[in-house]
Amino acid sequence: MFTTYQCHELGFMQFFDEHRRYWSLVERNARTPWFHLTLRCYVEEQPTTHTTMPGDVSQFVNLLNQPEGPVQVVDVQVVTPERLNKKGRWLMEPLAKLELAKTSGPEVAHIYTTVDGHTYYDLPDDVQGIEQLRDWTVLYARPTVVSAMTTQH
């Protein structure tokens, strides 16, 4: 979740679009992963690029599961806190795969795999290791791109 404060709202921007609010600063205090998506939108066949930042897995998955339309996901990055990535700071890395696994209780675990092969486990407090997880489900997998330039000789 992101927090905003009234004093950081750019009220003059409402002149351009009355249905949106614009902020010069947002805050995030939750020490949980979030996502940075680059989207290509087509309006009357004209592409524009937008960035959106879902604050949690459910919001990210809801965005991905929207009905087909004039929006294409160009890039997905996961932003992980130091408690997950063990690097002593927040990291933003291209996401290769996001999985969900069940625990023995009512909780679920999320598993983030980056393009570079790093895997981060967001486990509930009562789960000691990944061997306790079951019924793994892929929520997102980065599409593999085959180069159009590849030809046979």
PDB file of C-alpha atoms in Angstrom:
ATOM      1  CA  MET A   1       0.000   0.000   0.000  1.00  0.00           C
ATOM      2  CA  PHE A   2       1.168   3.491  -0.811  1.00  0.00           C
ATOM      3  CA  THR A   3       0.352   6.497   1.358  1.00  0.00           C
ATOM      4  CA  THR A   4      -0.262  10.015   0.100  1.00  0.00           C
ATOM      5  CA  TYR A   5      -0.681  13.298   1.913  1.00  0.00           C
ATOM      6  CA  GLN A   6      -2.904  16.145   0.831  1.00  0.00           C
ATOM      7  CA  CYS A   7       0.013  18.594   0.907  1.00  0.00           C
ATOM      8  CA  HIS A   8       1.710  16.587  -1.901  1.00  0.00           C
ATOM      9  CA  GLU A   9      -1.268  16.628  -4.255  1.00  0.00           C
ATOM     10  CA  LEU A  10      -0.698  18.546  -7.462  1.00  0.00           C
ATOM     11  CA  GLY A  11      -4.154  20.087  -7.617  1.00  0.00           C
ATOM     12  CA  PHE A  12      -3.416  22.168 -10.691  1.00  0.00           C
ATOM     13  CA  MET A  13      -3.052  18.928 -12.720  1.00  0.00           C
ATOM     14  CA  GLN A  14      -6.790  18.229 -12.314  1.00  0.00           C
ATOM     15  CA  PHE A  15      -7.271  20.878 -14.978  1.00  0.00           C
ATOM     16  CA  PHE A  16      -5.935  18.312 -17.485  1.00  0.00           C
ATOM     17  CA  ASP A  17      -7.884  15.274 -16.205  1.00  0.00           C
ATOM     18  CA  GLU A  18     -10.617  15.627 -13.594  1.00  0.00           C
ATOM     19  CA  HIS A  19     -10.858  11.848 -13.022  1.00  0.00           C
ATOM     20  CA  ARG A  20      -7.298  11.434 -11.740  1.00  0.00           C
ATOM     21  CA  ARG A  21      -5.311  12.768  -8.829  1.00  0.00           C
ATOM     22  CA  TYR A  22      -1.632  13.616  -9.218  1.00  0.00           C
ATOM     23  CA  TRP A  23       0.929  13.419  -6.417  1.00  0.00           C
ATOM     24  CA  SER A  24       4.478  14.687  -6.174  1.00  0.00           C
ATOM     25  CA  LEU A  25       5.319  12.152  -3.459  1.00  0.00           C
ATOM     26  CA  VAL A  26       4.024   8.814  -2.204  1.00  0.00           C
ATOM     27  CA  GLU A  27       5.183   6.834   0.812  1.00  0.00           C
ATOM     28  CA  ARG A  28       5.433   3.109   1.441  1.00  0.00           C
ATOM     29  CA  ASN A  29       5.966   1.774   4.949  1.00  0.00           C
ATOM     30  CA  ALA A  30       4.996  -1.855   4.376  1.00  0.00           C
ATOM     31  CA  ARG A  31       8.042  -4.131   4.169  1.00  0.00           C
ATOM     32  CA  THR A  32       6.401  -6.347   1.549  1.00  0.00           C
ATOM     33  CA  PRO A  33       7.135  -6.797  -2.167  1.00  0.00           C
ATOM     34  CA  TRP A  34       5.386  -4.659  -4.745  1.00  0.00           C
ATOM     35  CA  PHE A  35       5.511  -4.461  -8.534  1.00  0.00           C
ATOM     36  CA  HIS A  36       6.525  -2.000 -11.230  1.00  0.00           C
ATOM     37  CA  LEU A  37       4.726  -2.656 -14.540  1.00  0.00           C
ATOM     38  CA  THR A  38       5.316  -1.000 -17.872  1.00  0.00           C
ATOM     39  CA  LEU A  39       2.212  -1.147 -20.037  1.00  0.00           C
ATOM     40  CA  ARG A  40       1.680  -0.245 -23.674  1.00  0.00           C
ATOM     41  CA  CYS A  41      -1.823   1.038 -24.327  1.00  0.00           C
ATOM     42  CA  TYR A  42      -3.368   1.479 -27.746  1.00  0.00           C
ATOM     43  CA  VAL A  43      -5.950   4.200 -28.286  1.00  0.00           C
ATOM     44  CA  GLU A  44      -7.117   4.452 -31.870  1.00  0.00           C
ATOM     45  CA  GLU A  45      -4.088   2.318 -32.815  1.00  0.00           C
ATOM     46  CA  GLN A  46      -1.674   4.847 -31.303  1.00  0.00           C
ATOM     47  CA  PRO A  47       0.635   3.333 -28.647  1.00  0.00           C
ATOM     48  CA  THR A  48       1.399   5.105 -25.379  1.00  0.00           C
ATOM     49  CA  THR A  49       3.480   3.766 -22.504  1.00  0.00           C
ATOM     50  CA  HIS A  50       2.288   3.861 -18.909  1.00  0.00           C
ATOM     51  CA  THR A  51       3.749   2.722 -15.621  1.00  0.00           C
ATOM     52  CA  THR A  52       1.664   1.291 -12.811  1.00  0.00           C
ATOM     53  CA  MET A  53       2.775   0.064  -9.412  1.00  0.00           C
ATOM     54  CA  PRO A  54       0.508  -2.574  -7.839  1.00  0.00           C
ATOM     55  CA  GLY A  55       1.159  -2.649  -4.112  1.00  0.00           C
ATOM     56  CA  ASP A  56       0.584  -6.369  -3.569  1.00  0.00           C
ATOM     57  CA  VAL A  57       0.235  -9.748  -5.275  1.00  0.00           C
ATOM     58  CA  SER A  58      -3.559  -9.749  -5.483  1.00  0.00           C
ATOM     59  CA  GLN A  59      -3.659  -6.340  -7.163  1.00  0.00           C
ATOM     60  CA  PHE A  60      -0.890  -7.436  -9.572  1.00  0.00           C
ATOM     61  CA  VAL A  61      -2.724 -10.652 -10.493  1.00  0.00           C
ATOM     62  CA  ASN A  62      -5.995  -8.749 -10.937  1.00  0.00           C
ATOM     63  CA  LEU A  63      -4.278  -6.451 -13.426  1.00  0.00           C
ATOM     64  CA  LEU A  64      -2.889  -9.417 -15.345  1.00  0.00           C
ATOM     65  CA  ASN A  65      -6.293 -11.102 -15.458  1.00  0.00           C
ATOM     66  CA  GLN A  66      -8.139  -8.194 -17.036  1.00  0.00           C
ATOM     67  CA  PRO A  67     -10.049  -9.119 -20.179  1.00  0.00           C
ATOM     68  CA  GLU A  68      -8.072  -8.834 -23.387  1.00  0.00           C
ATOM     69  CA  GLY A  69      -8.047  -5.270 -24.561  1.00  0.00           C
ATOM     70  CA  PRO A  70      -5.824  -2.600 -25.965  1.00  0.00           C
ATOM     71  CA  VAL A  71      -3.231  -3.034 -23.174  1.00  0.00           C
ATOM     72  CA  GLN A  72       0.008  -5.019 -23.457  1.00  0.00           C
ATOM     73  CA  VAL A  73       2.344  -5.801 -20.546  1.00  0.00           C
ATOM     74  CA  VAL A  74       5.812  -4.726 -21.692  1.00  0.00           C
ATOM     75  CA  ASP A  75       7.822  -5.308 -18.522  1.00  0.00           C
ATOM     76  CA  VAL A  76       7.291  -6.546 -14.963  1.00  0.00           C
ATOM     77  CA  GLN A  77       9.709  -5.875 -12.142  1.00  0.00           C
ATOM     78  CA  VAL A  78       9.392  -6.943  -8.546  1.00  0.00           C
ATOM     79  CA  VAL A  79      10.566  -4.660  -5.760  1.00  0.00           C
ATOM     80  CA  THR A  80      11.704  -6.694  -2.754  1.00  0.00           C
ATOM     81  CA  PRO A  81      12.580  -5.540   0.760  1.00  0.00           C
ATOM     82  CA  GLU A  82      15.906  -6.443   2.340  1.00  0.00           C
ATOM     83  CA  ARG A  83      14.229  -9.068   4.559  1.00  0.00           C
ATOM     84  CA  LEU A  84      13.556 -11.142   1.417  1.00  0.00           C
ATOM     85  CA  ASN A  85      16.525 -10.418  -0.823  1.00  0.00           C
ATOM     86  CA  LYS A  86      19.149 -10.369   1.991  1.00  0.00           C
ATOM     87  CA  LYS A  87      21.046  -7.532   0.237  1.00  0.00           C
ATOM     88  CA  GLY A  88      20.535  -4.927   2.982  1.00  0.00           C
ATOM     89  CA  ARG A  89      18.323  -2.686   0.809  1.00  0.00           C
ATOM     90  CA  TRP A  90      15.289  -2.666  -1.446  1.00  0.00           C
ATOM     91  CA  LEU A  91      15.914  -4.134  -4.913  1.00  0.00           C
ATOM     92  CA  MET A  92      13.968  -3.762  -8.151  1.00  0.00           C
ATOM     93  CA  GLU A  93      14.592  -6.673 -10.520  1.00  0.00           C
ATOM     94  CA  PRO A  94      12.907  -8.038 -13.664  1.00  0.00           C
ATOM     95  CA  LEU A  95      10.443 -10.749 -12.642  1.00  0.00           C
ATOM     96  CA  ALA A  96      10.615 -14.100 -14.440  1.00  0.00           C
ATOM     97  CA  LYS A  97       8.014 -15.981 -12.414  1.00  0.00           C
ATOM     98  CA  LEU A  98       5.653 -15.525  -9.483  1.00  0.00           C
ATOM     99  CA  GLU A  99       4.278 -18.610  -7.760  1.00  0.00           C
ATOM    100  CA  LEU A 100       1.828 -19.238  -4.950  1.00  0.00           C
ATOM    101  CA  ALA A 101       2.071 -22.262  -2.654  1.00  0.00           C
ATOM    102  CA  LYS A 102      -0.164 -23.502   0.121  1.00  0.00           C
ATOM    103  CA  THR A 103       0.981 -24.068   3.682  1.00  0.00           C
ATOM    104  CA  SER A 104      -0.419 -26.579   6.164  1.00  0.00           C
ATOM    105  CA  GLY A 105      -2.535 -23.771   7.620  1.00  0.00           C
ATOM    106  CA  PRO A 106      -4.751 -21.121   6.042  1.00  0.00           C
ATOM    107  CA  GLU A 107      -1.821 -18.979   4.851  1.00  0.00           C
ATOM    108  CA  VAL A 108      -0.139 -19.022   1.462  1.00  0.00           C
ATOM    109  CA  ALA A 109       3.426 -18.285   0.444  1.00  0.00           C
ATOM    110  CA  HIS A 110       4.647 -16.320  -2.572  1.00  0.00           C
ATOM    111  CA  ILE A 111       7.784 -17.267  -4.463  1.00  0.00           C
ATOM    112  CA  TYR A 112       9.458 -14.649  -6.668  1.00  0.00           C
ATOM    113  CA  THR A 113      12.023 -15.709  -9.273  1.00  0.00           C
ATOM    114  CA  THR A 114      13.928 -12.987 -11.096  1.00  0.00           C
ATOM    115  CA  VAL A 115      15.289 -13.073 -14.629  1.00  0.00           C
ATOM    116  CA  ASP A 116      18.803 -13.404 -13.124  1.00  0.00           C
ATOM    117  CA  GLY A 117      17.733 -16.582 -11.316  1.00  0.00           C
ATOM    118  CA  HIS A 118      17.391 -15.220  -7.782  1.00  0.00           C
ATOM    119  CA  THR A 119      14.498 -16.758  -5.854  1.00  0.00           C
ATOM    120  CA  TYR A 120      12.862 -15.024  -2.902  1.00  0.00           C
ATOM    121  CA  TYR A 121      10.384 -16.759  -0.603  1.00  0.00           C
ATOM    122  CA  ASP A 122       7.774 -14.724   1.247  1.00  0.00           C
ATOM    123  CA  LEU A 123       6.859 -17.327   3.859  1.00  0.00           C
ATOM    124  CA  PRO A 124       4.359 -16.964   6.707  1.00  0.00           C
ATOM    125  CA  ASP A 125       5.957 -16.819  10.169  1.00  0.00           C
ATOM    126  CA  ASP A 126       4.938 -20.381  11.070  1.00  0.00           C
ATOM    127  CA  VAL A 127       6.586 -21.924   7.978  1.00  0.00           C
ATOM    128  CA  GLN A 128      10.209 -22.917   8.557  1.00  0.00           C
ATOM    129  CA  GLY A 129      11.192 -23.782   4.982  1.00  0.00           C
ATOM    130  CA  ILE A 130       9.968 -24.329   1.447  1.00  0.00           C
ATOM    131  CA  GLU A 131       9.753 -28.095   1.979  1.00  0.00           C
ATOM    132  CA  GLN A 132       6.565 -27.399   3.967  1.00  0.00           C
ATOM    133  CA  LEU A 133       4.873 -25.852   0.926  1.00  0.00           C
ATOM    134  CA  ARG A 134       2.524 -27.759  -1.370  1.00  0.00           C
ATOM    135  CA  ASP A 135       0.288 -27.249  -4.409  1.00  0.00           C
ATOM    136  CA  TRP A 136       2.504 -24.704  -6.163  1.00  0.00           C
ATOM    137  CA  THR A 137       0.710 -22.592  -8.781  1.00  0.00           C
ATOM    138  CA  VAL A 138       2.286 -20.216 -11.307  1.00  0.00           C
ATOM    139  CA  LEU A 139       0.558 -16.817 -11.113  1.00  0.00           C
ATOM    140  CA  TYR A 140       2.819 -15.087 -13.634  1.00  0.00           C
ATOM    141  CA  ALA A 141       5.499 -16.252 -16.049  1.00  0.00           C
ATOM    142  CA  ARG A 142       7.437 -13.821 -18.211  1.00  0.00           C
ATOM    143  CA  PRO A 143       6.750 -14.603 -21.850  1.00  0.00           C
ATOM    144  CA  THR A 144       9.717 -15.911 -23.765  1.00  0.00           C
ATOM    145  CA  VAL A 145      10.451 -13.856 -26.819  1.00  0.00           C
ATOM    146  CA  VAL A 146      11.720 -15.545 -29.959  1.00  0.00           C
ATOM    147  CA  SER A 147      13.649 -13.205 -32.173  1.00  0.00           C
ATOM    148  CA  ALA A 148      12.051 -12.536 -35.555  1.00  0.00           C
ATOM    149  CA  MET A 149      15.564 -12.140 -36.922  1.00  0.00           C
ATOM    150  CA  THR A 150      16.335 -15.846 -36.466  1.00  0.00           C
ATOM    151  CA  THR A 151      16.344 -17.590 -39.823  1.00  0.00           C
ATOM    152  CA  GLN A 152      17.559 -20.918 -41.037  1.00  0.00           C
ATOM    153  CA  HIS A 153      20.285 -21.042 -43.693  1.00  0.00           C
TER     154      HIS A 153
END
